[in-house]
CSV table of C-alpha atoms in Angstrom, one decimal:
chain,number,residue,atom,x,y,z
A,1,MET,CA,-27.4,-131.5,-14.2
A,2,ASP,CA,-24.8,-133.5,-12.2
A,3,ALA,CA,-24.7,-134.0,-8.4
A,4,ALA,CA,-22.5,-131.0,-7.8
A,5,GLU,CA,-24.8,-128.7,-9.7
A,6,ILE,CA,-27.8,-130.1,-7.9
A,7,LYS,CA,-26.2,-129.5,-4.5
A,8,GLU,CA,-25.2,-125.9,-5.5
A,9,SER,CA,-28.6,-125.1,-6.8
A,10,ARG,CA,-30.7,-126.2,-3.8
A,11,ALA,CA,-30.9,-122.6,-2.6
A,12,ASP,CA,-32.0,-121.6,-6.2
A,13,VAL,CA,-34.7,-124.3,-6.2
A,14,ALA,CA,-36.0,-123.1,-2.9
A,15,LEU,CA,-36.1,-119.5,-4.0
A,16,LEU,CA,-37.8,-120.5,-7.3
A,17,LEU,CA,-40.3,-122.6,-5.5
A,18,ALA,CA,-41.2,-119.8,-3.1
A,19,THR,CA,-41.6,-117.3,-5.9
A,20,LEU,CA,-43.9,-119.6,-7.9
A,21,ILE,CA,-46.0,-120.4,-4.7
A,22,CYS,CA,-46.4,-116.7,-3.9
A,23,ILE,CA,-47.5,-115.8,-7.5
A,24,ALA,CA,-50.0,-118.7,-7.7
A,25,SER,CA,-51.4,-118.0,-4.3
A,26,SER,CA,-51.9,-114.3,-4.8
A,27,SER,CA,-53.9,-114.9,-8.0
A,28,SER,CA,-56.0,-117.6,-6.4
A,29,ILE,CA,-56.6,-115.5,-3.3
A,30,ALA,CA,-58.2,-112.7,-5.4
A,31,HIS,CA,-60.6,-115.2,-7.1
A,32,GLU,CA,-61.4,-117.0,-3.8
A,33,TYR,CA,-62.0,-113.8,-2.0
A,34,ALA,CA,-64.4,-112.6,-4.7
A,35,SER,CA,-66.2,-115.9,-4.9
A,36,ARG,CA,-66.9,-115.9,-1.1
A,37,PHE,CA,-68.5,-112.4,-1.1
A,38,LEU,CA,-70.2,-112.1,-4.4
A,39,ASP,CA,-73.7,-113.5,-4.6
A,40,VAL,CA,-76.5,-112.2,-6.8
A,41,ALA,CA,-76.5,-108.9,-8.7
A,42,ILE,CA,-79.3,-107.1,-10.5
A,43,ALA,CA,-78.6,-105.9,-14.0
A,44,PHE,CA,-81.2,-104.8,-16.6
A,45,GLY,CA,-83.9,-105.8,-14.2
A,46,THR,CA,-82.7,-109.4,-14.0
A,47,ALA,CA,-81.0,-111.2,-11.2
A,48,PHE,CA,-77.7,-112.8,-12.1
A,49,ASN,CA,-75.4,-115.1,-10.1
A,50,ILE,CA,-72.4,-112.9,-10.1
A,51,ARG,CA,-70.3,-115.6,-8.6
A,52,ALA,CA,-70.5,-117.6,-11.8
A,53,PHE,CA,-69.3,-114.6,-13.7
A,54,SER,CA,-66.4,-114.3,-11.3
A,55,CYS,CA,-65.4,-117.9,-12.0
A,56,ALA,CA,-65.6,-117.2,-15.8
A,57,ALA,CA,-63.5,-114.0,-15.5
A,58,HIS,CA,-60.8,-115.9,-13.6
A,59,ALA,CA,-60.9,-118.6,-16.3
A,60,VAL,CA,-60.6,-116.0,-19.0
A,61,GLY,CA,-57.6,-114.6,-17.3
A,62,LEU,CA,-55.9,-118.0,-17.2
A,63,ALA,CA,-56.6,-118.6,-20.9
A,64,VAL,CA,-55.3,-115.1,-21.9
A,65,GLY,CA,-52.1,-115.4,-19.8
A,66,PHE,CA,-51.2,-118.9,-21.1
A,67,GLY,CA,-52.2,-118.0,-24.6
A,68,ALA,CA,-50.0,-114.9,-24.6
A,69,ALA,CA,-47.0,-116.9,-23.3
A,70,ALA,CA,-47.7,-119.6,-26.0
A,71,PHE,CA,-47.6,-117.1,-28.9
A,72,LEU,CA,-45.2,-114.4,-27.8
A,73,GLY,CA,-42.2,-115.9,-29.4
A,74,GLN,CA,-38.8,-116.9,-28.0
A,75,THR,CA,-37.2,-113.5,-28.2
A,76,ASN,CA,-40.0,-111.7,-26.4
A,77,ILE,CA,-40.2,-114.4,-23.8
A,78,SER,CA,-36.5,-114.2,-23.0
A,79,ARG,CA,-37.0,-110.5,-22.3
A,80,LEU,CA,-39.5,-111.3,-19.6
A,81,ARG,CA,-36.8,-113.1,-17.5
A,82,GLY,CA,-34.8,-111.0,-15.2
A,83,MET,CA,-35.0,-108.3,-12.5
A,84,ARG,CA,-36.7,-105.6,-14.5
A,85,ALA,CA,-39.5,-107.9,-15.6
A,86,LEU,CA,-39.9,-109.2,-12.1
A,87,ALA,CA,-40.2,-105.7,-10.7
A,88,ALA,CA,-42.7,-104.7,-13.4
A,89,PHE,CA,-44.8,-107.7,-12.7
A,90,PHE,CA,-45.0,-107.2,-8.9
A,91,LEU,CA,-45.6,-103.5,-9.2
A,92,SER,CA,-48.5,-104.1,-11.7
A,93,GLN,CA,-49.9,-106.8,-9.4
A,94,ILE,CA,-49.8,-104.5,-6.4
A,95,GLY,CA,-51.6,-101.8,-8.4
A,96,LEU,CA,-54.3,-104.2,-9.6
A,97,PHE,CA,-54.9,-105.5,-6.1
A,98,ALA,CA,-55.2,-101.9,-4.7
A,99,ILE,CA,-57.9,-101.3,-7.2
A,100,PHE,CA,-59.4,-104.7,-6.5
A,101,TYR,CA,-59.8,-104.1,-2.8
A,102,ALA,CA,-61.0,-100.6,-3.4
A,103,ALA,CA,-63.8,-102.0,-5.5
A,104,PHE,CA,-64.7,-104.3,-2.5
A,105,ALA,CA,-64.9,-101.3,-0.3
A,106,LEU,CA,-67.1,-99.5,-2.8
A,107,HIS,CA,-69.2,-102.6,-3.5
A,108,ALA,CA,-68.4,-102.3,-7.2
A,109,GLU,CA,-69.2,-105.9,-8.1
A,110,LEU,CA,-68.7,-105.6,-11.9
A,111,ALA,CA,-65.2,-104.1,-11.3
A,112,ILE,CA,-64.4,-107.0,-8.9
A,113,VAL,CA,-65.3,-109.5,-11.6
A,114,ALA,CA,-63.4,-107.6,-14.4
A,115,LEU,CA,-60.2,-107.1,-12.4
A,116,GLN,CA,-59.8,-110.9,-12.0
A,117,ILE,CA,-58.9,-111.1,-15.7
A,118,PRO,CA,-55.7,-109.1,-15.7
A,119,ILE,CA,-54.7,-110.4,-12.3
A,120,ALA,CA,-54.9,-114.0,-13.4
A,121,ALA,CA,-53.4,-113.3,-16.8
A,122,LEU,CA,-50.3,-111.6,-15.5
A,123,SER,CA,-49.8,-114.3,-12.9
A,124,VAL,CA,-49.9,-117.3,-15.2
A,125,LEU,CA,-47.9,-115.4,-17.8
A,126,PHE,CA,-45.1,-115.0,-15.3
A,127,ILE,CA,-45.5,-118.6,-14.1
A,128,ALA,CA,-45.1,-119.8,-17.7
A,129,VAL,CA,-42.0,-117.6,-18.2
A,130,VAL,CA,-40.4,-118.9,-15.0
A,131,ALA,CA,-41.1,-122.6,-16.0
A,132,HIS,CA,-38.0,-122.2,-18.1
A,133,TYR,CA,-36.0,-122.8,-14.9
A,134,VAL,CA,-38.0,-125.8,-13.7
A,135,ALA,CA,-37.4,-128.0,-16.8
A,136,PRO,CA,-33.8,-128.9,-16.2
A,137,LEU,CA,-34.4,-130.1,-12.6
A,138,PRO,CA,-33.8,-133.8,-11.9
A,139,LYS,CA,-36.6,-136.3,-11.3
A,140,GLY,CA,-36.5,-136.1,-7.5
A,141,ALA,CA,-36.7,-132.3,-7.4
A,142,VAL,CA,-39.5,-132.3,-10.0
A,143,LEU,CA,-41.6,-134.7,-8.0
A,144,VAL,CA,-41.3,-132.4,-5.0
A,145,CYS,CA,-41.7,-129.1,-6.8
A,146,ILE,CA,-44.8,-129.9,-8.8
A,147,PRO,CA,-47.0,-131.0,-5.8
A,148,LEU,CA,-45.7,-128.1,-3.7
A,149,CYS,CA,-46.4,-125.5,-6.4
A,150,ILE,CA,-49.9,-126.7,-6.7
A,151,GLY,CA,-50.6,-128.0,-3.2
A,152,ILE,CA,-49.2,-125.1,-1.0
A,153,PRO,CA,-51.2,-122.4,-2.8
A,154,VAL,CA,-54.4,-124.5,-2.2
A,155,PHE,CA,-53.4,-124.7,1.5
A,156,ILE,CA,-52.7,-121.0,1.7
A,157,VAL,CA,-55.9,-119.9,-0.1
A,158,GLN,CA,-58.3,-122.5,1.3
A,159,GLY,CA,-56.8,-123.1,4.7
A,160,VAL,CA,-54.9,-120.0,6.0
A,161,PHE,CA,-56.7,-117.4,4.0
A,162,GLY,CA,-60.0,-119.1,4.7
A,163,ALA,CA,-59.7,-117.9,8.3
A,164,LEU,CA,-59.9,-114.3,7.1
A,165,GLU,CA,-63.4,-114.9,5.7
A,166,THR,CA,-65.0,-113.1,8.6
A,167,ALA,CA,-62.1,-110.8,9.3
A,168,PRO,CA,-62.0,-107.1,8.3
A,169,LEU,CA,-61.1,-106.2,4.8
A,170,ALA,CA,-57.9,-104.6,6.1
A,171,ALA,CA,-56.7,-108.0,7.4
A,172,ALA,CA,-57.0,-109.6,4.0
A,173,VAL,CA,-55.2,-106.7,2.3
A,174,ILE,CA,-52.3,-106.9,4.7
A,175,ALA,CA,-52.0,-110.7,4.3
A,176,HIS,CA,-52.2,-110.4,0.5
A,177,LEU,CA,-49.6,-107.6,0.4
A,178,GLY,CA,-47.3,-109.6,2.6
A,179,LEU,CA,-47.5,-112.5,0.2
A,180,LEU,CA,-46.6,-110.3,-2.7
A,181,CYS,CA,-43.6,-108.9,-0.9
A,182,VAL,CA,-42.3,-112.3,0.0
A,183,GLY,CA,-42.6,-113.3,-3.7
A,184,LEU,CA,-40.8,-110.2,-4.8
A,185,VAL,CA,-37.9,-110.7,-2.3
A,186,CYS,CA,-37.5,-114.4,-3.2
A,187,GLY,CA,-37.8,-113.7,-7.0
A,188,SER,CA,-35.2,-110.9,-6.9
A,189,ARG,CA,-32.7,-113.1,-5.0
A,190,PHE,CA,-33.3,-115.9,-7.4
A,191,PHE,CA,-32.7,-113.8,-10.5
A,192,ARG,CA,-29.6,-112.2,-8.9
A,193,ARG,CA,-28.2,-115.7,-8.3
A,194,GLN,CA,-29.0,-116.7,-11.8
A,195,THR,CA,-27.1,-113.7,-13.2
A,196,ALA,CA,-24.0,-114.7,-11.1
A,197,ASN,CA,-24.1,-118.5,-11.3
A,198,ALA,CA,-26.8,-119.6,-13.8
A,199,PRO,CA,-27.0,-123.2,-12.3
A,200,LEU,CA,-30.6,-123.8,-13.4
A,201,LYS,CA,-30.4,-122.5,-17.0
A,202,VAL,CA,-31.3,-125.0,-19.6
A,203,LYS,CA,-30.0,-125.3,-23.2
A,204,SER,CA,-33.2,-124.8,-25.2
A,205,ALA,CA,-34.3,-124.2,-28.7
A,206,ALA,CA,-37.5,-122.8,-30.1
A,207,TYR,CA,-40.2,-125.5,-29.6
A,208,SER,CA,-41.7,-125.3,-33.1
A,209,ALA,CA,-38.4,-125.3,-34.9
A,210,GLN,CA,-37.2,-128.4,-32.9
A,211,LEU,CA,-40.5,-130.1,-33.7
A,212,ASP,CA,-40.0,-129.4,-37.4
A,213,VAL,CA,-36.5,-130.9,-37.3
A,214,GLU,CA,-37.8,-134.0,-35.5
A,215,ASN,CA,-40.7,-134.6,-37.8
A,216,SER,CA,-38.5,-134.1,-40.9
A,217,ASN,CA,-36.7,-137.4,-40.0
A,218,SER,CA,-40.0,-139.3,-40.2
A,219,SER,CA,-41.3,-141.1,-43.2
A,220,GLN,CA,-44.8,-141.5,-41.8
A,221,HIS,CA,-47.2,-138.7,-41.0
A,222,SER,CA,-50.5,-138.7,-39.2
A,223,PRO,CA,-53.5,-137.1,-41.1
A,224,ILE,CA,-54.1,-135.1,-37.9
A,225,GLN,CA,-51.2,-133.2,-36.4
A,226,PRO,CA,-50.0,-134.7,-33.0
A,227,TRP,CA,-50.2,-131.3,-31.2
A,228,LEU,CA,-53.9,-131.0,-32.3
A,229,LEU,CA,-54.8,-134.4,-30.8
A,230,VAL,CA,-53.0,-133.5,-27.5
A,231,TRP,CA,-54.9,-130.2,-27.5
A,232,ILE,CA,-58.3,-132.0,-28.0
A,233,VAL,CA,-57.7,-134.3,-25.1
A,234,VAL,CA,-56.4,-131.7,-22.7
A,235,PHE,CA,-59.2,-129.2,-23.8
A,236,THR,CA,-61.9,-131.9,-23.2
A,237,TYR,CA,-60.7,-132.8,-19.7
A,238,GLY,CA,-60.5,-129.1,-18.9
A,239,ALA,CA,-64.0,-128.5,-20.1
A,240,VAL,CA,-65.4,-131.3,-17.9
A,241,PHE,CA,-63.6,-130.0,-14.9
A,242,GLY,CA,-64.8,-126.5,-15.7
A,243,PHE,CA,-68.4,-127.7,-15.7
A,244,TYR,CA,-67.9,-129.6,-12.5
A,245,HIS,CA,-66.6,-126.3,-10.9
A,246,VAL,CA,-70.0,-124.7,-11.5
A,247,ILE,CA,-72.2,-127.6,-10.4
A,248,PRO,CA,-72.0,-126.9,-6.6
A,249,LEU,CA,-73.7,-123.5,-7.2
A,250,GLY,CA,-76.9,-125.2,-8.0
A,251,LEU,CA,-76.9,-127.8,-5.3
A,252,PRO,CA,-78.5,-127.4,-1.9
A,253,THR,CA,-76.3,-127.0,1.2
A,254,PRO,CA,-77.3,-129.5,3.9
A,255,THR,CA,-78.2,-128.2,7.3
A,256,SER,CA,-79.0,-131.5,9.1
A,257,PHE,CA,-75.3,-132.3,9.5
A,258,GLY,CA,-74.3,-128.8,10.6
A,259,VAL,CA,-72.0,-128.4,7.6
A,260,THR,CA,-71.8,-125.2,5.7
A,261,ALA,CA,-70.9,-124.6,2.0
A,262,PRO,CA,-67.6,-122.9,2.7
A,263,ILE,CA,-66.5,-125.8,4.9
A,264,ILE,CA,-67.4,-128.2,2.2
A,265,ARG,CA,-65.6,-126.2,-0.4
A,266,ILE,CA,-62.5,-125.8,1.7
A,267,SER,CA,-62.4,-129.4,2.8
A,268,SER,CA,-62.8,-130.8,-0.7
A,269,ASN,CA,-60.0,-128.6,-2.0
A,270,LEU,CA,-57.6,-129.5,0.7
A,271,LEU,CA,-58.4,-133.2,0.5
A,272,GLY,CA,-58.2,-133.1,-3.3
A,273,ALA,CA,-54.8,-131.4,-3.3
A,274,GLY,CA,-53.4,-133.7,-0.7
A,275,LEU,CA,-54.6,-136.9,-2.4
A,276,ALA,CA,-53.4,-135.7,-5.8
A,277,ALA,CA,-49.9,-135.0,-4.4
A,278,ALA,CA,-49.8,-138.4,-2.8
A,279,LEU,CA,-50.9,-140.0,-6.0
A,280,LEU,CA,-48.3,-138.2,-8.0
A,281,ILE,CA,-45.4,-139.2,-5.8
A,282,SER,CA,-46.5,-142.8,-5.4
A,283,SER,CA,-47.2,-143.1,-9.2
A,284,PHE,CA,-43.7,-142.0,-10.3
A,285,SER,CA,-41.4,-142.7,-7.3
A,286,SER,CA,-39.9,-145.7,-9.1
A,287,GLY,CA,-38.9,-146.1,-12.7
A,288,PRO,CA,-38.0,-143.6,-15.4
A,289,LEU,CA,-40.1,-140.6,-16.3
A,290,VAL,CA,-41.2,-141.4,-19.9
A,291,THR,CA,-44.3,-140.3,-21.8
A,292,SER,CA,-45.8,-143.8,-22.0
A,293,VAL,CA,-45.8,-144.1,-18.2
A,294,ILE,CA,-47.3,-140.6,-17.8
A,295,TRP,CA,-50.1,-141.5,-20.3
A,296,ASN,CA,-50.6,-144.9,-18.5
A,297,ARG,CA,-51.2,-143.0,-15.1
A,298,PHE,CA,-53.4,-140.5,-16.9
A,299,TYR,CA,-56.0,-143.0,-18.2
A,300,ARG,CA,-55.7,-145.3,-15.2
A,301,LEU,CA,-56.3,-142.5,-12.6
A,302,VAL,CA,-57.5,-139.2,-14.0
A,303,PHE,CA,-60.1,-140.8,-16.2
A,304,PRO,CA,-61.9,-142.9,-13.6
A,305,LEU,CA,-61.7,-140.1,-11.0
A,306,ALA,CA,-63.2,-137.6,-13.4
A,307,VAL,CA,-66.0,-140.0,-14.3
A,308,LEU,CA,-66.6,-141.0,-10.7
A,309,ALA,CA,-67.0,-137.4,-9.7
A,310,GLY,CA,-69.9,-136.8,-12.1
A,311,LEU,CA,-71.6,-140.1,-11.2
A,312,LEU,CA,-71.3,-139.5,-7.4
A,313,ILE,CA,-73.1,-136.1,-7.4
A,314,PRO,CA,-76.7,-137.4,-7.4
A,315,PHE,CA,-75.8,-139.8,-4.5
A,316,THR,CA,-74.0,-137.3,-2.2
A,317,GLN,CA,-76.3,-134.3,-2.0
A,318,ALA,CA,-77.5,-135.4,1.4
A,319,GLN,CA,-73.9,-135.3,2.7
A,320,GLY,CA,-73.2,-131.9,1.1
A,321,TYR,CA,-71.7,-133.5,-2.1
A,322,LEU,CA,-68.3,-133.6,-0.3
A,323,LEU,CA,-67.4,-136.9,-1.8
A,324,SER,CA,-68.1,-135.9,-5.4
A,325,ILE,CA,-66.4,-132.5,-5.1
A,326,THR,CA,-63.4,-134.1,-3.4
A,327,CYS,CA,-63.2,-136.6,-6.2
A,328,SER,CA,-63.4,-133.9,-8.8
A,329,GLU,CA,-60.7,-131.7,-7.1
A,330,THR,CA,-58.4,-134.7,-6.8
A,331,ALA,CA,-58.8,-135.5,-10.5
A,332,LEU,CA,-58.3,-131.8,-11.4
A,333,TYR,CA,-55.1,-131.3,-9.3
A,334,TYR,CA,-53.7,-134.6,-10.4
A,335,PHE,CA,-54.5,-133.7,-14.0
A,336,ASP,CA,-52.6,-130.4,-13.6
A,337,MET,CA,-49.7,-132.2,-12.1
A,338,ILE,CA,-49.6,-134.8,-14.9
A,339,ILE,CA,-49.6,-132.0,-17.5
A,340,ALA,CA,-46.7,-130.2,-15.8
A,341,LEU,CA,-44.8,-133.5,-15.5
A,342,GLY,CA,-45.5,-134.4,-19.1
A,343,CYS,CA,-44.2,-130.9,-20.2
A,344,ILE,CA,-41.0,-131.4,-18.4
A,345,VAL,CA,-40.4,-134.8,-20.0
A,346,ILE,CA,-41.1,-133.3,-23.4
A,347,CYS,CA,-38.6,-130.5,-22.7
A,348,LYS,CA,-35.9,-133.0,-21.6
A,349,THR,CA,-36.6,-135.2,-24.6
A,350,LEU,CA,-36.5,-132.5,-27.3
A,351,HIS,CA,-34.4,-129.9,-25.5
A,352,ALA,CA,-37.4,-127.6,-26.3
A,353,ASP,CA,-38.2,-124.3,-24.7
A,354,ALA,CA,-40.0,-124.9,-21.5
A,355,THR,CA,-42.1,-121.8,-21.6
A,356,SER,CA,-43.6,-122.6,-25.0
A,357,VAL,CA,-44.4,-126.2,-24.0
A,358,PHE,CA,-45.9,-125.3,-20.7
A,359,ALA,CA,-47.9,-122.4,-22.1
A,360,HIS,CA,-49.4,-124.4,-25.0
A,361,ALA,CA,-50.4,-127.3,-22.7
A,362,PHE,CA,-52.0,-125.1,-20.1
A,363,PHE,CA,-53.6,-122.8,-22.7
A,364,ALA,CA,-55.5,-125.9,-23.9
A,365,ARG,CA,-56.4,-126.8,-20.3
A,366,SER,CA,-57.5,-123.3,-19.3
A,367,SER,CA,-59.4,-122.8,-22.6
A,368,GLY,CA,-61.3,-126.0,-22.0
A,369,PHE,CA,-62.0,-125.0,-18.4
A,370,LEU,CA,-63.3,-121.7,-19.6
A,371,ALA,CA,-65.7,-123.4,-22.1
A,372,GLY,CA,-66.9,-125.8,-19.4
A,373,ASN,CA,-67.3,-123.0,-17.0
A,374,ILE,CA,-69.5,-121.0,-19.4
A,375,ALA,CA,-71.6,-124.0,-20.3
A,376,GLY,CA,-72.1,-124.8,-16.6
A,377,GLY,CA,-73.0,-121.2,-15.8
A,378,ILE,CA,-75.6,-121.2,-18.6
A,379,ALA,CA,-77.0,-124.5,-17.4
A,380,HIS,CA,-77.2,-123.1,-13.8
A,381,GLU,CA,-79.0,-120.0,-14.9
A,382,THR,CA,-81.5,-121.7,-17.3
A,383,CYS,CA,-82.5,-124.9,-15.5
A,384,PRO,CA,-82.3,-126.1,-11.9
A,385,LEU,CA,-79.9,-129.0,-11.4
A,386,SER,CA,-82.2,-132.0,-10.7
A,387,ASN,CA,-81.0,-135.5,-10.1
A,388,GLU,CA,-82.1,-136.4,-13.6
A,389,LEU,CA,-80.1,-133.6,-15.2
A,390,ILE,CA,-77.0,-134.3,-13.0
A,391,SER,CA,-77.2,-138.0,-14.2
A,392,CYS,CA,-77.2,-136.8,-17.8
A,393,VAL,CA,-74.2,-134.6,-17.0
A,394,GLY,CA,-72.4,-137.7,-15.7
A,395,ILE,CA,-73.2,-139.7,-18.8
A,396,ILE,CA,-72.1,-136.9,-21.2
A,397,ALA,CA,-68.9,-136.4,-19.2
A,398,PHE,CA,-68.2,-140.2,-19.3
A,399,THR,CA,-68.8,-140.3,-23.1
A,400,LEU,CA,-66.6,-137.4,-23.9
A,401,LEU,CA,-63.7,-138.5,-21.7
A,402,PHE,CA,-64.0,-142.1,-23.0
A,403,LEU,CA,-63.8,-141.0,-26.6
A,404,VAL,CA,-60.8,-138.8,-26.2
A,405,THR,CA,-59.0,-141.1,-23.8
A,406,PHE,CA,-59.3,-144.5,-25.3
A,407,ASN,CA,-59.2,-143.6,-29.0
A,408,THR,CA,-55.5,-142.8,-28.7
A,409,ASN,CA,-54.2,-146.4,-29.2
A,410,GLY,CA,-52.7,-146.7,-25.7
A,411,GLU,CA,-49.0,-146.5,-24.8
A,412,LYS,CA,-47.7,-147.0,-28.3
A,413,TYR,CA,-49.6,-143.9,-29.4
A,414,ALA,CA,-48.3,-142.1,-26.3
A,415,LYS,CA,-44.7,-142.6,-27.4
A,416,THR,CA,-45.4,-140.8,-30.7
A,417,VAL,CA,-48.2,-138.2,-30.1
A,418,TRP,CA,-48.0,-137.5,-26.3
A,419,GLY,CA,-44.3,-137.7,-26.4
A,420,ILE,CA,-44.2,-135.3,-29.4
A,421,LEU,CA,-41.9,-137.7,-31.1
A,422,PRO,CA,-42.1,-138.8,-34.8
A,423,LYS,CA,-43.2,-142.1,-36.1
A,424,GLU,CA,-40.0,-143.7,-37.3
A,425,ASP,CA,-39.2,-146.4,-39.8
A,426,PRO,CA,-36.4,-148.8,-39.0
A,427,LYS,CA,-33.8,-146.8,-40.9
A,428,SER,CA,-34.7,-143.5,-39.3
A,429,ARG,CA,-34.6,-145.2,-35.9
A,430,PHE,CA,-31.1,-146.7,-36.6
A,431,ASP,CA,-29.8,-143.3,-37.9
A,432,ARG,CA,-31.1,-141.6,-34.8
A,433,LYS,CA,-29.5,-144.1,-32.4
A,434,LEU,CA,-26.2,-143.9,-34.3
A,435,HIS,CA,-26.2,-140.1,-34.0
A,436,GLU,CA,-27.0,-140.3,-30.3
A,437,ARG,CA,-24.2,-142.8,-29.7
A,438,CYS,CA,-21.7,-140.7,-31.6
A,439,LEU,CA,-22.7,-137.6,-29.6
A,440,GLN,CA,-22.3,-139.6,-26.4
A,441,LEU,CA,-18.8,-140.7,-27.4
A,442,ALA,CA,-17.8,-137.2,-28.4
A,443,LYS,CA,-18.8,-135.9,-25.0
A,444,GLU,CA,-17.3,-138.7,-23.1
A,445,PHE,CA,-13.9,-138.5,-24.8
A,446,GLN,CA,-13.9,-134.7,-25.3
A,447,LEU,CA,-13.7,-134.7,-29.0
A,448,THR,CA,-13.5,-131.4,-30.9
A,449,GLU,CA,-16.4,-130.3,-33.1
A,450,ARG,CA,-14.6,-131.4,-36.3
A,451,GLU,CA,-13.6,-134.7,-34.7
A,452,ALA,CA,-17.2,-135.3,-33.7
A,453,GLN,CA,-18.4,-134.7,-37.2
A,454,THR,CA,-15.7,-137.0,-38.5
A,455,LEU,CA,-16.7,-139.7,-36.0
A,456,GLU,CA,-20.3,-139.7,-37.2
A,457,LEU,CA,-19.2,-140.1,-40.8
A,458,LEU,CA,-16.8,-142.9,-39.9
A,459,ALA,CA,-19.7,-144.6,-38.1
A,460,GLN,CA,-21.5,-144.5,-41.5
A,461,ASN,CA,-18.6,-146.5,-43.0
A,462,LYS,CA,-17.3,-143.6,-44.9
A,463,ARG,CA,-13.6,-143.4,-45.8
A,464,PRO,CA,-11.4,-140.4,-45.5
A,465,LYS,CA,-11.8,-139.4,-49.1
A,466,GLU,CA,-15.6,-139.4,-48.8
A,467,ILE,CA,-15.4,-137.5,-45.5
A,468,SER,CA,-13.2,-134.9,-47.1
A,469,ASN,CA,-15.8,-134.3,-49.8
A,470,ASP,CA,-18.6,-134.0,-47.2
A,471,LEU,CA,-16.7,-131.6,-44.9
A,472,VAL,CA,-14.9,-129.8,-47.7
A,473,LEU,CA,-11.5,-130.4,-46.2
A,474,SER,CA,-8.3,-132.0,-47.4
A,475,VAL,CA,-7.8,-135.8,-47.0
A,476,ALA,CA,-4.6,-135.1,-44.9
A,477,THR,CA,-6.7,-133.0,-42.5
A,478,ILE,CA,-9.3,-135.7,-42.2
A,479,ARG,CA,-6.6,-138.3,-41.5
A,480,THR,CA,-5.4,-136.1,-38.7
A,481,TYR,CA,-8.9,-136.0,-37.2
A,482,VAL,CA,-9.2,-139.8,-37.6
A,483,GLN,CA,-5.9,-140.3,-35.8
A,484,GLY,CA,-7.0,-137.9,-33.0
A,485,ILE,CA,-10.3,-139.9,-32.6
A,486,TYR,CA,-8.4,-143.2,-32.4
A,487,THR,CA,-6.0,-141.9,-29.8
A,488,LYS,CA,-8.7,-140.4,-27.6
A,489,ILE,CA,-11.1,-143.4,-27.8
A,490,ASP,CA,-8.1,-145.8,-27.5
A,491,VAL,CA,-8.8,-147.9,-30.6
A,492,HIS,CA,-6.4,-148.8,-33.4
A,493,SER,CA,-8.5,-149.5,-36.5
A,494,HIS,CA,-11.8,-148.7,-38.1
A,495,ASP,CA,-13.2,-152.1,-37.1
A,496,GLU,CA,-12.3,-151.5,-33.4
A,497,LEU,CA,-14.0,-148.0,-33.6
A,498,LEU,CA,-17.2,-149.6,-35.0
A,499,LYS,CA,-17.2,-152.1,-32.2
A,500,GLU,CA,-16.9,-149.3,-29.7
A,501,ILE,CA,-19.8,-147.5,-31.3
A,502,GLU,CA,-22.0,-150.6,-31.2
A,503,LYS,CA,-21.3,-151.3,-27.6
A,504,GLU,CA,-24.5,-149.6,-26.3
């Protein structure tokens, strides 16, 4: 995307950003509203912490939505982009929220929990679909969009919507409906502009097909598939954060400081989102966006913050565990931002379909979060969280994260596995560089498709006779293409052409 396209698409970026923020906020509001008012329910003669089930239901919805986006296929995904899909999404959300708030009025706690699954699933499915338009944005826009898409919903849900905790149910309904309407208006304007101008559309190919092509050029293969190793790392971190999410349910709320649990929860989320956004911008403000740098920031920042959050819990109970939860939320939000940034870099590197890349990555993250959430809920129900148990949790978290973080051979490994790039031998690397240089020259000097093919074969030191056999064309036609290439690139011999190719 050049400077003119960027300037023309600022309005599109703003509309896209507003749509994503409204979608993410509406789903989070449902979960937050349920978590604040659900407490303990009696079922089969046993008391259950229904809030823990609410968290698990929301996590199930996230996993289902991203999983559906990951495995729908390119053709089906493309059908979900446009005005009809947008209208269907918002109408279904409005219907679900009407039932959701009716369940609140009727005190139907199980319905409140169950409805969070389709609400979250539809929201993240649509977010994954719209991620297609985020991938082609330049670095500056990406570093603004990612923190805003994650940070502003946190501010809306924890800050603005938090003020409605003691307000009547009608106030929450009106605020929520208003948010959905704003999202619908912004989304419809965005898709109308895309139909007319299409400034944000990206040339993409099916992710799996592109990956097969890339890997076919490699002579070395890992015994474990790269995507599986990435999945294991992201899943493990998600599981640790999911467990951390449940821990506050079993910790006492202090009264000596006059601090209440909602204030601690709201403050830790707001601080965590703000710190994560500041870390992301400061981490990547200078230098290129490459996978090795992303992985470097990952193990230098996410790993220590996640470990520190677990180790701090036993020492911060007296202060309402604010430090620990803030540390955990900072690590989680920064982790999400890093995943999103890594997905964009992968899409730019491979020209892959953004929806597939985003969906697979966040499916791993949300699946891990769900597993950790369930494990934390079981631990909460079966054994009180003492200092000794919390210390064990910290040790287990440290061990798991250490194993999956530092057994990936550092930045060199990041360039192959985390970058979803093949391990190349010298010849494969040379051929790839030669191909990229020929494509660059073809674009720079506006060569035709046949001239570009001829240029690449000339770069391989092939003569017109050999090229004619490869392209199944006459030698005279090949000589015409060669003359056209010489004229456009302004060279007069094969040797001069090779020097021009070798310049970069």
